[in-house]
Structures are given as structure tokens and as C-alpha cells.
Coordinates of C-alpha atoms in Angstrom, one line a residue:
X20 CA 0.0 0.0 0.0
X21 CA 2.9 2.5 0.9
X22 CA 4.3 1.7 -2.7
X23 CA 1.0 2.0 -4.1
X24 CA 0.7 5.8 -2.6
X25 CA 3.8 7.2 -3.3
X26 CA 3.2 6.1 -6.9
X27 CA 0.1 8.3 -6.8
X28 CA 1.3 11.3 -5.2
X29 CA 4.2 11.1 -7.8
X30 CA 1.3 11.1 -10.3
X31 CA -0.5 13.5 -8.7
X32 CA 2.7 15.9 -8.3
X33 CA 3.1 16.0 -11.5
X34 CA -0.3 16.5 -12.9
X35 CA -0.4 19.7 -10.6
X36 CA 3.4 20.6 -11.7
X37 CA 2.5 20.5 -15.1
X38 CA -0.4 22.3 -15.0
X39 CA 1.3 25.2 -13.0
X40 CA 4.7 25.2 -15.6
X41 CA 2.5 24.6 -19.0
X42 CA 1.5 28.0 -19.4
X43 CA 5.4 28.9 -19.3
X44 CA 7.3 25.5 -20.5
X45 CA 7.5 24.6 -23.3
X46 CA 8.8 21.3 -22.2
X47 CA 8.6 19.0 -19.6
X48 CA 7.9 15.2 -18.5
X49 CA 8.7 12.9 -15.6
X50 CA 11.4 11.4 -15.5
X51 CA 12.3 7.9 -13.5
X52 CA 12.3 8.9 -9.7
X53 CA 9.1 10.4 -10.4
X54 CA 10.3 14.1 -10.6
X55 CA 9.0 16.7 -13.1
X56 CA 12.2 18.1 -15.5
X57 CA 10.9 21.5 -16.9
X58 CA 12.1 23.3 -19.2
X59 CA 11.4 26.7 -21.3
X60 CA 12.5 25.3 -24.3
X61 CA 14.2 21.9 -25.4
X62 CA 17.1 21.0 -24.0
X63 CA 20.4 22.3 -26.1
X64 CA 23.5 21.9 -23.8
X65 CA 23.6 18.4 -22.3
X66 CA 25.9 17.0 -19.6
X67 CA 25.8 13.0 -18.7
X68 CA 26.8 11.6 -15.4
X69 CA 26.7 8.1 -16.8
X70 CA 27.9 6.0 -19.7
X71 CA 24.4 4.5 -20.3
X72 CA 23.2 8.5 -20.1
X73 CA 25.2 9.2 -22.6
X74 CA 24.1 6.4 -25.0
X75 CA 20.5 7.2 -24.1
X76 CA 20.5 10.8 -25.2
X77 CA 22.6 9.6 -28.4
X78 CA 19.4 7.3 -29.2
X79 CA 17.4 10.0 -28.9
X80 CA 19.1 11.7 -31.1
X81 CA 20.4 14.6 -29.4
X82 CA 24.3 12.7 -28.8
X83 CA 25.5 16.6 -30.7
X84 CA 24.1 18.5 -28.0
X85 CA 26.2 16.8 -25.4
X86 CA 28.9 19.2 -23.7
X87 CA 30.5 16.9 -21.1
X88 CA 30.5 13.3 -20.4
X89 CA 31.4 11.6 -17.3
X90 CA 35.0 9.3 -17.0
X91 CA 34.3 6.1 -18.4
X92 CA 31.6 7.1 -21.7
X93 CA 33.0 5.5 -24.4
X94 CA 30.0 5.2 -26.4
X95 CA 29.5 6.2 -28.9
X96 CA 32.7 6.6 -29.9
X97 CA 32.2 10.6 -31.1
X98 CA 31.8 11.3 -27.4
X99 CA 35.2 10.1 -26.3
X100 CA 36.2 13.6 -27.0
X101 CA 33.5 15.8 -25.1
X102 CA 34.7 17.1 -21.7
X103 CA 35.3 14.8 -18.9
X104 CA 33.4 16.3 -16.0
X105 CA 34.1 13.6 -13.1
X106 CA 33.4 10.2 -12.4
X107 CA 31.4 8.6 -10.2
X108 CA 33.4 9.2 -7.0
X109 CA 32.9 13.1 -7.6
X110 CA 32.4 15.8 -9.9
X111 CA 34.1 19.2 -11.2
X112 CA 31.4 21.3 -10.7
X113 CA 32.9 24.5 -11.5
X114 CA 33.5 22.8 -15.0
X115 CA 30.4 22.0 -15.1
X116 CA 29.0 25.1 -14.7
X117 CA 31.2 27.0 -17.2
X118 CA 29.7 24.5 -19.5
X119 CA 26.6 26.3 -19.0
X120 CA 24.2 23.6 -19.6
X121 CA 20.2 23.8 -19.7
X122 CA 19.7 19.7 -18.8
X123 CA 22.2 17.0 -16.7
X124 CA 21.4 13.4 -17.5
X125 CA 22.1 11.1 -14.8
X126 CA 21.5 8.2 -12.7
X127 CA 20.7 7.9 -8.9
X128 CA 24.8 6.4 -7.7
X129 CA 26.3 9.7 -9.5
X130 CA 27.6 11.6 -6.5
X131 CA 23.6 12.4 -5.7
X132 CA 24.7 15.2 -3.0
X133 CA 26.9 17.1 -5.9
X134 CA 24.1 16.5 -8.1
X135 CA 21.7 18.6 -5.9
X136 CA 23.6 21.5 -5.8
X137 CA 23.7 21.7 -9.2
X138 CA 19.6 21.6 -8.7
X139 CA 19.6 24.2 -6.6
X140 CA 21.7 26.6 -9.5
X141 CA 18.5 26.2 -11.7
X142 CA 20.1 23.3 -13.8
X143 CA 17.2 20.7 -14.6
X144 CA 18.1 17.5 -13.9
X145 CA 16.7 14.1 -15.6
X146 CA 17.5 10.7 -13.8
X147 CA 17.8 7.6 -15.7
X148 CA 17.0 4.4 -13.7
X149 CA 14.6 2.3 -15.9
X150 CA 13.5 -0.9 -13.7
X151 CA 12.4 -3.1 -16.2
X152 CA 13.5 -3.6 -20.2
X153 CA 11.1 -2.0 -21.3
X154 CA 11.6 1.0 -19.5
X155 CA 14.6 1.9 -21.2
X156 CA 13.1 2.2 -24.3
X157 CA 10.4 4.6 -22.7
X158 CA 13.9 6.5 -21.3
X159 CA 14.8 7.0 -24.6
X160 CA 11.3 8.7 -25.6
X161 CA 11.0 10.9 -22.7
X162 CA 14.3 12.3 -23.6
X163 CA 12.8 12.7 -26.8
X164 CA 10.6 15.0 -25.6
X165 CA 12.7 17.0 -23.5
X166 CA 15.3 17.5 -26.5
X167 CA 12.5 18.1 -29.1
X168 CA 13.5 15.1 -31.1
X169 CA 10.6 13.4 -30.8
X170 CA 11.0 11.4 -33.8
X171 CA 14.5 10.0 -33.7
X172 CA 13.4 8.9 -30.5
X173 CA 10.5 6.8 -30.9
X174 CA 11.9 5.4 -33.8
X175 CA 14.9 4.3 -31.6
X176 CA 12.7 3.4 -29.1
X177 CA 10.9 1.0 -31.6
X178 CA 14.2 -0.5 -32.7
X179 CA 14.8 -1.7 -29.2
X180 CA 11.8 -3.1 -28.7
X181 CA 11.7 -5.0 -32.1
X182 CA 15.5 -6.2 -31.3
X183 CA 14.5 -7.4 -27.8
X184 CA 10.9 -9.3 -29.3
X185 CA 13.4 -11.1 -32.1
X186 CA 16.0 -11.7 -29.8
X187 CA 13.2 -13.6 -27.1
X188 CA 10.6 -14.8 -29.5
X189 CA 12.1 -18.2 -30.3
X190 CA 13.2 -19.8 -26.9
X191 CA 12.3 -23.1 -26.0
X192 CA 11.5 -25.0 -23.4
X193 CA 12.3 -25.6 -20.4
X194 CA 14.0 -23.3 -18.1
X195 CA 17.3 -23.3 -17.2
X196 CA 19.0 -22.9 -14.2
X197 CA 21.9 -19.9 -14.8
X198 CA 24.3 -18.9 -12.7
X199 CA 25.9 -14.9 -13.4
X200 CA 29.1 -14.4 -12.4
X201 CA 30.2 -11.0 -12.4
X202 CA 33.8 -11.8 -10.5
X203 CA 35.4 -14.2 -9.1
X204 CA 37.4 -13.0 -5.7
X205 CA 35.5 -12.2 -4.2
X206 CA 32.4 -14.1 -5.8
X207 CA 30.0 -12.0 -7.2
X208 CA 26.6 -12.3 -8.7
X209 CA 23.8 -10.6 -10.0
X210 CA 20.6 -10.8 -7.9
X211 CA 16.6 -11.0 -9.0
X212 CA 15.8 -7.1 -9.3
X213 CA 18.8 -6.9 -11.8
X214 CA 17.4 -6.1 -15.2
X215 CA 20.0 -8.8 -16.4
X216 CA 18.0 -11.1 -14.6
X217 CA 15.0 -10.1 -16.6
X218 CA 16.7 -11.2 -19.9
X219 CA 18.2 -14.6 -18.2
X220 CA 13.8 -15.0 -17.8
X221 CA 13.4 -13.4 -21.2
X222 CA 15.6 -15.9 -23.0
X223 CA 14.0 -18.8 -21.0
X224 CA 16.2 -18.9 -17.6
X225 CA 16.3 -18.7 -14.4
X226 CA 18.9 -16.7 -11.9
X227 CA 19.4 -19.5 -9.5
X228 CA 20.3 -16.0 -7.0
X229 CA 17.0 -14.7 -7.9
X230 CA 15.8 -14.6 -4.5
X231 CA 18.3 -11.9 -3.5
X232 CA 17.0 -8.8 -3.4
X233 CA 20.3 -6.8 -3.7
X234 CA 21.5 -5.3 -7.6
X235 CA 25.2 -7.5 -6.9
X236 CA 25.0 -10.0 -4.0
X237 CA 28.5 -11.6 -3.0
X238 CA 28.0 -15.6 -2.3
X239 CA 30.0 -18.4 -2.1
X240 CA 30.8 -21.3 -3.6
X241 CA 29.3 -23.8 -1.5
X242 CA 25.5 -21.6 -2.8
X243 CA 26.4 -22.1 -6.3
X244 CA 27.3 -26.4 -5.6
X245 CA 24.1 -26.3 -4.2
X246 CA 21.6 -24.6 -6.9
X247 CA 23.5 -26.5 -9.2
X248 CA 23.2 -24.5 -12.5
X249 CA 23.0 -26.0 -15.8
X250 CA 25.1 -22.3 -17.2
X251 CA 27.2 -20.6 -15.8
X252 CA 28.0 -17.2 -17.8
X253 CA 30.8 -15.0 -16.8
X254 CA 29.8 -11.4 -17.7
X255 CA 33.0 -10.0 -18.8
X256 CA 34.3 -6.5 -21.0
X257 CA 34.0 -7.3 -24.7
X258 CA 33.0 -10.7 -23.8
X259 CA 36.4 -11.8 -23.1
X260 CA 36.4 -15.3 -21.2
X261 CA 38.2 -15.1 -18.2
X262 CA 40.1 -18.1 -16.8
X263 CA 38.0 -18.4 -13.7
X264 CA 34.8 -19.4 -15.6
X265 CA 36.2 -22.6 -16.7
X266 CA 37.9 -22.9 -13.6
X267 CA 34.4 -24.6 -11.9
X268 CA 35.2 -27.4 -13.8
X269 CA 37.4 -28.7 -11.0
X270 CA 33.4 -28.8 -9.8
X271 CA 32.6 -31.8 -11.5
X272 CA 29.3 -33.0 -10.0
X273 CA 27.6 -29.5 -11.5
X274 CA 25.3 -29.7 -14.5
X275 CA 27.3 -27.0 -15.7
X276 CA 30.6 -28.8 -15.9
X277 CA 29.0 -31.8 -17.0
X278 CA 27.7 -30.4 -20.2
X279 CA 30.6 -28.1 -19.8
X280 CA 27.9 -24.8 -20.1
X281 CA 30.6 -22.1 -19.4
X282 CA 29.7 -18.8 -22.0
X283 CA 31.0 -15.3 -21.9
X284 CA 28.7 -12.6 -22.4
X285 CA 29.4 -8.7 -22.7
X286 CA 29.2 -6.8 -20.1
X287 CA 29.5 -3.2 -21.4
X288 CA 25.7 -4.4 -23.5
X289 CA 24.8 -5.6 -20.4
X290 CA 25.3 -4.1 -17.5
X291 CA 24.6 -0.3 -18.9
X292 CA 20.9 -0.1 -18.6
X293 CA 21.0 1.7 -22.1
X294 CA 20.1 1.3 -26.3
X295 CA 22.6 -1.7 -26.7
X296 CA 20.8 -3.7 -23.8
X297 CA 19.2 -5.4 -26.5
X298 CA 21.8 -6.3 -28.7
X299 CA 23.2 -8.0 -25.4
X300 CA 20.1 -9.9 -24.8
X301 CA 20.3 -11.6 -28.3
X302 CA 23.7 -12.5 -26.9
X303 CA 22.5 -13.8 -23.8
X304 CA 19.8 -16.0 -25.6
X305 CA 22.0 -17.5 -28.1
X306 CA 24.4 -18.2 -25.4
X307 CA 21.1 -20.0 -23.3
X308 CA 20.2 -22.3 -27.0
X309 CA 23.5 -23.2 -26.9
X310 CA 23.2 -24.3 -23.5
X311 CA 19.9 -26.1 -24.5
X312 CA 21.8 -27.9 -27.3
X313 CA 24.6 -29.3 -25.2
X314 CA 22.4 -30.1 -22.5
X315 CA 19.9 -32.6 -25.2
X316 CA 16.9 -34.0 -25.1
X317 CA 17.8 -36.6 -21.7
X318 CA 18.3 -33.7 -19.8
X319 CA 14.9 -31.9 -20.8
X320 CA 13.1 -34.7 -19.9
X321 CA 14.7 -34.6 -16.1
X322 CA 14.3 -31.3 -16.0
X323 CA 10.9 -31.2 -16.1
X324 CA 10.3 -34.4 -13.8
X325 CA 12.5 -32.3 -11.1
X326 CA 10.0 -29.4 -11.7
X327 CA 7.1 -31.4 -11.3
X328 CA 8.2 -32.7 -8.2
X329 CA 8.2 -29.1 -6.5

């Protein structure tokens, strides 16, 4: 219930916002903590405080009004020469502010206390922390509409959503057990409100860490012997397979080993909540038939007596 009202005083904040501001914005629209961004006119000089920021307002087709990036935006590559501004440890806000920009893109873990101050100077600030797959598309349209580039926008927006239906429209049953390994000392996984945990469901598996509520849960080894995944993937830069994912072979009673289920998948598509999240779900999916493949027919069939038995 306490979820369910602050959703509708967001709503209602903003209905009443908008009606006060319409009359002298010409843009404005809610962004993802549930704050109004206003503007007088669309947005012209842009600063990111986050790679997938960055790629987000590229989508929507204003990446040339971008004045400074954050340490770390590589994509796409034209922005690798914009002004560094910080990281995410802290900011040059005096640079900033001699950038003079009308809009900061950024996401909630970018030095929020800095971030605020540059509120309070007047500087509107849009927040970028889509929950769900489909919410980044619907990032990349409200930006859209707070640059004026409607267009580019939805028709990115579309893409994505197309990219993600063909990459998830094929999968097969039944589900299989994945394990996500983000590092290896200390162990480190992904947990169930992750939005790569959405695409393991998406692609027809299940996080066997699903149950942990926390974005990157440290566990141990003796938790992975004992959900016993049939994949493990090892979510690495560039997809680069690290020598710790085949290192659970010494694990030899796993499903995993057995079938020897070990794929890399990229992290920079997958862990940046932004337009190439899709092109890392068909990753992840092809990685999961694969998985399928080796695993044959036998192992489907025990699979789903194991289910049934739950």
C-alpha cells in the first residue's frame, strides 16, 4: 500500500506541476524517480553523469548537444572527445557550470549530494534508472521529448523493442538454471531485481540467485554447488572469457561442468541499462540455446520431472 501511494502522489505531483509550468514551458515530462524536469525550451546543452546516459540521449538523437560526459563514456565513440566532467566518485562542478548547460542526465549512484547542488543553481536534472527492459526504451522517448527530437526517439525506441521481441521470440523449453558471475574473488553475482535477470527470464532462464534482493549479491561457492546450474556465464568487457569461468570445472558433479555450459557474455551491453541492452540480450539468448543444445533432449526430460516434483 505505501508503494502503491507514493506512486500516486508522484502522479499527482506532477499532474499539478505540469499544470502550473504549462503555461510557461515549453517542455517537460517525468522522469524515472518520479520528478517533473521543466524546461522553457528543449534542452540544447547536455551533460551526462553516466555512460548509459550518454548512449541514451545519443538514441534519442540529441548525442550533438552533449557538452560533457562523465569518465568512463565510451559510447559512442564521437563522445570520447567531449569534456570529462568527473566520475562517479565526484564531480568538477565548477567545470560544469562553465559549460553552462540547460539539462544534466544522470542516474541515482552519481555523486547524488553534488548532483543537488547543481539543482539548486537552476540546472534541470533528468534521472535515468529504468526498472524493467522496457523502460529503457520509454527512457529514450522521454528524452525525446525533453530535447525536441521526438522522432529519432520513438523510432529508436521501436528498434529496441523489435531487437528485444526477435531476440526472445524463439526460446524453448524448459528453463534453465543460470548462474551470473560478475567476479570471481570475491564471488560475485547478480541478484533477481537486476534487469539482467530479466533477460536470463526473457531468454527462458532462471537466476538461480533470484531470491536476493540486492543489484550485486556476494556468495560463495558452496551456494552455487548447491543450486547446481545447468550455465554458468561469466559477464566480462567485450565478452572476453576469463580463466576463472572454466575454472568450476574442478566442480565436477555440476550440470554446468557436466555439459561443460561455461559462455561469456558482454558486459559493457549488459550491465549499462542503455540502447545496446538489446543487442546484449540476443547475446545472452543465443548463449542460453547453446546451453539447450549441449544439454539434449535426456536432460529436458529430467528437467521437467524435477519441476514437477516441486
Amino acid at each position: 500500500m505505501e508503494a502503491v501511494r507514493r506512486a500516486f502522489t508522484r502522479v499527482l505531483a506532477a499532474a499539478l506541476f505540469g499544470a502550473a509550468v504549462a503555461a510557461h514551458a515549453a517542455v517537460f515530462v517525468v522522469d524515472d524517480r518520479g520528478d517533473v524536469v521543466a524546461l522553457p525550451k528543449p534542452a540544447m546543452r547536455i551533460v551526462t553523469l553516466a555512460p548509459n546516459a550518454a548512449e541514451l540521449v545519443a538514441a534519442a538523437g540529441a548525442g550533438d548537444r552533449v557538452v560533457g560526459v562523465i569518465k568512463g563514456t565510451d559510447q559512442p565513440a564521437s563522445f570520447r572527445d567531449r569534456v570529462v566532467v568527473g566520475d562517479v566518485n565526484g564531480l568538477d562542478l565548477e567545470r560544469i557550470v562553465a559549460l553552462a548547460p540547460d539539462l544534466i542526465v544522470t542516474w541515482p549512484w552519481t555523486t547524488p549530494a553534488q548532483v543537488d547542488l547543481l539543482r539548486h543553481r537552476g540546472v534541470a536534472v533528468f534521472v535515468v534508472d529504468p526498472r524493467t527492459i522496457d523502460a529503457i526504451a520509454t527512457d529514450i522517448e522521454r528524452l525525446g521529448r525533453v530535447t525536441g527530437t521526438e522522432g529519432a526517439a520513438q523510432a529508436a525506441a521501436s528498434r529496441f523493442r523489435a531487437q528485444v521481441r526477435d531476440a526472445t521470440s524463439d526460446v524453448e523449453p524448459p528453463r534453465l538454471r543460470v548462474f551470473y558471475e560478475v567476479s570471481d574473488m570475491p564471488l560475485f553475482t547478480l541478484g533477481g531485481q537486476h534487469l539482467v535477470s530479466q533477460a536470463i527470464e526473457r531468454c527462458g532462464g532462471e537466476n538461480v540467485f533470484a531470491r536476493l534482493s540486492l543489484p550485486a549479491p556476494q556468495v560463495n561457492v558452496e551456494s552455487v554447488l548447491a543450486a547446481n546450474p545447468q550455465v554458468i556465464l561469466a559477464g566480462t568487457d567485450d565478452a572476453r572469457r576469463p580463466a576463472w569461468l572454466d575454472a568450476w570445472s574442478r566442480w565436477r558433479a555440476l550440470d554446468a561442468v557436466r555439459h561443460h555450459n561455461f559462455y561469456a557474455v558482454d558486459a559493457n551491453l549488459l550491465h549499462r541499462p542503455g540502447p545496446r541492452f538489446a543487442q546484449g540480450v540476443a547475446e545472452l539468448c543465443r548463449a542460453l540455446a547453446n546451453a539447450r543444445e549441449a544439454l539434449g533432449s535426456d536432460a529436458y526430460h529430467r528437467a521437467d520431472a524435477r519441476a514437477a516434483q516441486r
